[in-house]
XYZ file of C-alpha atoms in Angstrom:
444
model
C 114.052 78.836 86.363
C 114.434 82.212 85.239
C 117.625 84.621 86.115
C 116.585 87.335 89.097
C 115.634 90.116 88.230
C 117.003 92.081 91.295
C 120.095 93.370 92.419
C 120.140 93.462 96.099
C 122.028 93.183 99.520
C 119.240 91.389 101.630
C 120.526 87.899 101.566
C 123.481 88.498 103.643
C 123.843 88.882 107.675
C 123.011 92.550 109.000
C 125.787 93.600 111.244
C 123.657 95.445 113.457
C 119.861 95.361 114.539
C 117.040 98.008 113.297
C 113.519 99.147 113.300
C 111.726 98.969 109.864
C 109.555 101.891 108.775
C 109.611 104.963 106.997
C 108.330 107.798 107.688
C 106.802 107.459 110.854
C 107.627 107.698 114.733
C 110.037 105.386 116.316
C 111.379 104.836 119.952
C 114.547 103.024 121.158
C 115.838 102.357 124.006
C 119.145 101.324 125.305
C 118.084 100.485 128.842
C 115.247 99.411 130.525
C 112.201 102.200 130.897
C 115.111 104.733 129.692
C 112.198 106.819 127.570
C 109.856 108.446 129.721
C 106.124 107.612 129.590
C 103.493 110.576 129.143
C 105.784 113.432 129.043
C 108.909 114.200 126.613
C 110.446 116.851 129.548
C 110.158 115.178 132.742
C 111.890 116.880 135.688
C 114.169 114.328 136.253
C 114.212 111.997 133.026
C 114.870 108.436 134.105
C 118.729 107.837 134.770
C 118.950 111.339 135.659
C 119.419 111.511 132.000
C 119.162 115.223 129.508
C 116.171 114.998 127.278
C 117.296 117.079 124.526
C 115.095 117.719 121.280
C 116.057 118.290 117.563
C 113.960 119.818 115.541
C 114.368 119.224 111.406
C 111.609 121.904 111.060
C 109.637 124.798 112.337
C 107.351 124.695 115.291
C 104.815 125.197 113.431
C 105.179 123.106 110.714
C 102.124 121.270 109.773
C 101.692 118.050 111.366
C 102.809 115.721 108.194
C 105.505 117.867 107.768
C 106.527 118.924 111.088
C 109.937 116.588 111.687
C 111.814 116.061 115.705
C 112.773 113.799 118.006
C 113.665 113.593 121.487
C 117.347 112.533 122.829
C 117.971 111.294 125.903
C 121.893 111.571 126.641
C 124.593 111.935 128.966
C 125.576 115.206 128.737
C 123.628 118.117 126.433
C 125.287 118.390 122.733
C 125.408 122.002 123.780
C 128.502 121.461 126.572
C 131.212 122.079 124.067
C 134.011 124.976 123.699
C 133.223 127.563 121.103
C 133.429 126.613 117.593
C 136.594 127.989 115.859
C 137.455 127.991 112.083
C 139.237 124.454 111.170
C 143.058 125.788 109.623
C 143.190 127.013 105.952
C 144.642 123.447 104.540
C 142.070 121.385 106.551
C 138.943 123.604 104.699
C 137.489 121.667 101.238
C 137.505 124.312 98.164
C 134.445 126.221 98.035
C 132.494 124.905 94.831
C 132.411 127.802 91.935
C 129.629 126.742 89.563
C 129.442 127.336 85.760
C 126.072 126.864 84.590
C 126.314 125.421 80.679
C 124.345 123.776 77.678
C 126.835 120.849 77.664
C 126.268 117.246 78.309
C 128.991 116.552 80.179
C 130.220 113.193 81.698
C 132.860 111.930 84.678
C 135.004 108.816 85.133
C 136.009 107.253 88.106
C 137.787 109.924 90.471
C 140.659 107.711 91.881
C 141.450 107.218 95.539
C 143.871 108.701 97.131
C 147.152 108.153 97.579
C 147.561 109.058 100.906
C 144.887 108.451 104.245
C 142.318 110.463 103.510
C 139.151 110.443 105.779
C 135.264 111.793 105.135
C 135.936 115.161 106.012
C 138.804 115.380 103.492
C 137.422 113.018 100.857
C 134.132 114.924 99.462
C 134.834 116.388 96.141
C 131.683 118.311 94.585
C 130.827 117.870 91.071
C 128.191 119.934 90.094
C 125.621 122.385 92.415
C 123.359 125.363 92.501
C 121.721 127.745 95.362
C 122.916 128.623 98.854
C 122.859 127.125 102.343
C 121.809 130.316 104.029
C 119.068 130.500 101.927
C 117.748 127.087 102.156
C 117.914 126.325 98.556
C 119.680 124.203 96.407
C 121.859 121.101 96.537
C 124.830 120.174 96.142
C 126.423 116.541 94.266
C 129.281 115.818 95.206
C 131.758 112.592 94.938
C 133.269 110.656 97.924
C 136.517 108.674 97.826
C 137.939 107.787 100.957
C 141.231 105.244 102.046
C 140.888 105.931 105.567
C 138.361 106.306 108.795
C 137.423 108.965 110.357
C 139.250 109.440 114.213
C 137.101 107.646 116.758
C 137.045 110.701 118.744
C 135.441 112.795 115.793
C 131.927 113.224 114.705
C 130.608 115.566 111.904
C 127.491 117.056 111.011
C 126.323 120.008 108.684
C 123.929 122.814 109.346
C 123.506 122.896 105.387
C 121.366 120.795 104.350
C 120.514 116.706 104.469
C 122.808 114.325 103.228
C 121.837 111.311 101.009
C 124.774 108.724 100.415
C 124.883 106.275 97.761
C 127.845 104.342 98.109
C 129.696 102.471 94.738
C 133.011 100.827 96.072
C 133.134 99.648 99.527
C 130.939 99.479 102.784
C 130.087 102.151 104.988
C 129.984 101.662 108.781
C 128.323 105.276 110.118
C 128.085 105.464 113.925
C 125.717 108.827 114.487
C 123.361 110.109 118.055
C 120.451 107.532 117.361
C 122.633 104.111 116.514
C 124.476 102.319 114.161
C 123.667 101.980 110.409
C 125.975 99.355 108.160
C 125.879 100.641 104.441
C 127.278 98.636 101.566
C 126.811 99.689 98.096
C 123.070 98.720 96.297
C 121.732 100.386 99.617
C 121.808 104.435 100.350
C 121.957 106.203 103.875
C 119.748 109.372 104.633
C 121.738 111.854 107.082
C 119.193 114.743 107.945
C 120.767 117.868 109.155
C 122.092 118.598 111.965
C 122.604 115.027 113.353
C 126.038 113.960 114.202
C 128.197 111.153 112.654
C 130.960 109.424 111.911
C 132.083 107.295 109.385
C 134.426 104.124 109.080
C 135.399 102.234 106.218
C 135.870 98.165 106.921
C 137.210 97.646 103.990
C 140.331 100.387 104.177
C 138.364 102.299 101.265
C 135.096 103.203 100.032
C 134.104 105.398 97.149
C 130.423 106.741 96.512
C 128.032 109.440 95.283
C 126.395 112.648 98.036
C 123.384 114.903 97.562
C 123.053 117.556 99.718
C 120.009 119.589 100.155
C 119.673 122.469 101.220
C 115.989 123.446 101.602
C 114.123 122.829 104.571
C 112.092 120.374 103.743
C 113.119 116.595 103.697
C 113.227 113.401 101.911
C 110.150 111.753 101.411
C 108.303 108.520 99.729
C 106.626 109.990 95.876
C 102.902 109.654 95.824
C 101.769 106.469 94.015
C 98.173 107.659 92.619
C 97.421 105.428 90.284
C 99.930 102.619 91.007
C 97.777 102.395 93.844
C 98.545 101.431 97.688
C 102.101 99.135 96.819
C 104.883 99.901 94.415
C 107.875 101.514 94.253
C 110.031 101.719 97.156
C 107.644 100.263 100.254
C 107.146 101.856 103.443
C 108.738 98.702 106.180
C 112.187 98.166 103.665
C 113.558 101.610 105.152
C 115.986 100.686 108.111
C 116.580 103.247 111.071
C 118.814 102.319 113.635
C 118.347 101.416 117.423
C 120.042 103.624 120.304
C 123.193 102.748 121.141
C 125.218 104.876 123.563
C 129.013 105.187 124.700
C 129.831 106.254 127.514
C 133.640 108.208 127.385
C 135.284 111.408 129.113
C 137.787 111.537 126.759
C 138.759 113.744 124.603
C 136.461 114.552 121.651
C 135.903 116.650 118.364
C 133.089 118.031 116.953
C 133.345 119.214 113.334
C 130.632 121.355 112.302
C 129.586 122.293 108.377
C 128.158 125.904 108.349
C 127.338 128.154 104.789
C 130.616 125.280 103.331
C 133.008 126.505 106.075
C 134.477 124.224 108.542
C 134.489 124.539 112.288
C 135.810 122.589 114.865
C 135.023 122.431 118.997
C 136.373 120.228 121.909
C 134.394 118.208 124.353
C 135.076 115.908 127.197
C 132.644 113.358 126.528
C 131.669 111.198 123.107
C 128.938 113.010 120.371
C 127.585 109.442 120.616
C 126.104 109.213 124.199
C 122.768 109.006 123.674
C 120.528 106.335 125.927
C 117.280 106.093 124.446
C 114.981 108.599 122.049
C 111.597 109.096 119.821
C 110.601 110.988 117.293
C 110.476 110.792 113.685
C 113.686 112.843 112.641
C 116.466 110.373 112.055
C 119.191 108.365 109.703
C 117.690 105.459 108.260
C 118.910 103.089 105.543
C 117.647 101.256 102.312
C 117.830 98.438 99.985
C 117.798 99.756 96.396
C 117.570 95.730 95.852
C 114.116 95.903 97.607
C 112.683 98.536 94.996
C 109.478 96.966 93.008
C 110.274 98.018 89.888
C 106.756 99.327 87.809
C 107.210 99.336 83.697
C 105.159 99.253 80.818
C 103.479 95.688 79.656
C 101.983 97.390 76.404
C 103.736 99.905 74.489
C 106.105 103.385 74.648
C 109.115 103.532 77.609
C 107.664 105.415 80.662
C 108.100 108.151 82.049
C 111.484 107.826 84.753
C 109.238 109.075 87.282
C 108.420 105.471 88.093
C 111.637 105.080 89.527
C 111.769 107.922 91.819
C 112.492 106.371 95.167
C 112.842 109.180 97.738
C 111.710 113.074 97.222
C 112.697 116.468 97.889
C 109.183 118.622 96.646
C 109.116 121.554 95.483
C 106.780 124.518 96.066
C 105.931 124.493 92.852
C 103.289 120.856 92.764
C 104.641 118.443 90.841
C 107.815 119.509 91.008
C 111.357 118.182 92.844
C 113.726 120.221 94.608
C 115.408 116.885 94.326
C 114.123 113.628 93.392
C 116.431 109.825 93.687
C 115.659 107.389 90.676
C 117.198 104.118 90.152
C 117.371 102.081 86.975
C 117.396 98.762 88.514
C 117.309 95.349 86.329
C 114.101 94.672 84.770
C 111.792 93.189 82.001
C 111.292 95.065 79.029
C 108.551 93.331 77.031
C 106.675 96.568 75.011
C 106.072 95.428 71.175
C 106.542 98.295 68.870
C 108.985 100.588 70.906
C 111.429 101.904 70.943
C 112.379 100.440 74.645
C 115.474 102.846 75.589
C 114.318 106.153 77.452
C 113.826 108.062 74.159
C 115.650 111.190 73.465
C 114.406 114.248 74.918
C 115.617 117.631 76.841
C 114.152 118.726 80.007
C 112.722 121.088 82.066
C 114.949 119.380 84.732
C 118.365 118.606 85.504
C 119.833 114.579 85.300
C 122.760 114.013 86.942
C 123.459 110.181 86.637
C 125.544 107.646 88.513
C 126.410 103.625 87.819
C 126.517 101.687 91.158
C 127.070 97.862 89.083
C 127.570 97.293 86.099
C 126.546 98.993 82.970
C 123.138 101.400 81.836
C 121.047 99.779 79.177
C 120.981 103.562 77.239
C 124.661 103.566 77.119
C 125.779 100.615 75.785
C 128.613 102.621 73.380
C 131.632 102.937 76.869
C 132.440 105.532 78.698
C 129.621 105.314 81.703
C 131.369 103.362 83.879
C 130.871 102.395 87.364
C 132.051 105.180 89.448
C 131.330 107.807 86.598
C 129.245 110.469 86.197
C 127.007 111.976 83.826
C 125.223 115.786 83.838
C 122.918 116.283 81.331
C 121.210 120.502 82.664
C 118.440 122.034 82.116
C 117.104 121.633 77.927
C 120.749 119.999 77.266
C 119.140 117.391 74.481
C 120.437 113.955 75.691
C 119.733 109.698 75.148
C 120.530 106.882 74.284
C 124.019 106.675 72.306
C 124.485 105.569 68.507
C 125.243 102.487 68.936
C 122.259 101.530 71.459
C 119.747 103.434 69.709
C 120.336 101.283 66.310
C 120.403 97.920 68.355
C 116.770 99.493 69.782
C 115.642 100.159 66.310
C 116.215 97.296 64.726
C 116.784 94.956 66.930
C 114.334 91.826 66.995
C 111.449 92.401 70.200
C 111.415 89.873 72.185
C 111.031 90.048 76.427
C 114.564 91.385 77.670
C 115.841 91.421 81.095
C 117.866 94.273 81.282
C 120.566 95.683 83.459
C 120.941 92.140 84.746
C 124.025 92.646 87.827
C 123.047 96.567 87.127
C 122.330 99.443 89.540
C 122.353 102.825 88.101
C 120.619 105.796 89.275
C 119.802 109.521 88.717
C 119.871 113.054 91.103
C 117.394 114.685 89.268
C 116.283 118.680 90.263
C 113.862 121.277 88.613
C 116.906 123.546 89.424
C 119.634 124.607 86.786
C 122.742 122.576 88.073
C 125.973 123.986 87.728
C 129.025 121.633 87.099
C 132.227 123.043 89.714
C 135.608 123.778 88.183
C 137.106 122.110 91.535
C 139.043 118.537 91.371
C 136.166 116.740 89.451
C 137.430 118.845 86.122
C 139.944 116.237 86.022
C 138.368 113.139 85.160
C 135.737 114.928 83.058
C 135.720 112.975 79.616
C 136.179 115.638 76.620
C 135.088 113.235 74.219
C 131.774 112.455 75.310
C 129.223 114.399 73.115
C 131.063 113.179 70.547
C 131.429 109.810 71.443
C 127.565 109.404 72.212
C 126.017 110.879 69.154
C 128.520 111.329 66.975
C 127.798 108.310 65.799
C 123.965 107.978 65.163
C 122.981 108.117 62.087
C 121.020 110.596 59.763
C 117.642 108.733 58.652
C 116.551 110.721 55.979
C 112.727 110.609 55.410
C 111.784 108.014 52.617
C 109.739 108.186 50.062
């Protein structure tokens, strides 16, 4: 029997129940008939709940782009004390970006020695733009050794989060319900949705992309591929309503223009009894991705590995693409099978969840690590990989068994930060990767 091609967690039992499908509208209720019928905001909603609309787009956005959900909750989210800035000691450093032509690579960020939850354990590596102008993105590593306080919730007013755990599970409580997200799964938490992250294994590390633009992630168009392939709509999982009724003191921490604020309230932020709409958190198992590849010649463009995209205002380009490189068969003949050497008008940030990456077999790119090839920076396979790919016998080959690499790709010029990530920059990356590439003098 052939070895399995996928790297997946779908064989494992789920902790929570989910609804399936993205994009599209969903509805969920914890109590029978908690959702009003025929109207969104009746004079008195069922069970005496409060109706609250959460808008992820302008009211007048085109129907296909309009994102909104209605929540029916015990207390309105507006019921809290005024927000005040967190003390300086609890603020994350505001990143300063250096836009460099150099190729960069990072080793994994070590786990902190002291208890560190999501509010303190996120470290920016790269980014550009401004949350207030709603343009740009930020790429971070999170390295956590503690769950968030059970009476604390967090939300970002700056942008949407895409979380990619690499080591350790994330148990995410949201206003819409709960998501249990394991390595080889991803989670998307749109702007403004309140959540809390617990760590079932006591620690977790991974990658995070925050997009500042007003749009949201969507599935890429399939074009000539046809109606199925890549990430299929039915495989995205959306939480079911799951409310908490509690009058103990709670904190809500908000991030606005990268500054952290806190407010107090005497009710749970997760008191939503029912909801409906098309603006919600979700998760996706990367092992369900239907990988497309060449069956003749040439390595295809990596766009065929796109899971989710956030289009820019320029047709055909993206503020951010989330691209994966799962286990797959290579069968192209008389073809340089790894990604070719190239320079790109896009910025490419790569991470490794598990295993190794077939274009970087020379070492240094390890799970939990990362690399950045900025706009027009030359890159491609290291010398060891290039020699093997150019001279080896070409038989059908399963590459990346047990491996999962990914890329955040952007049309923006992404700078590297001068924060904690610089402690684990591999200074010898360029020399080790391409210093050993052999000269190929034309043969007469």
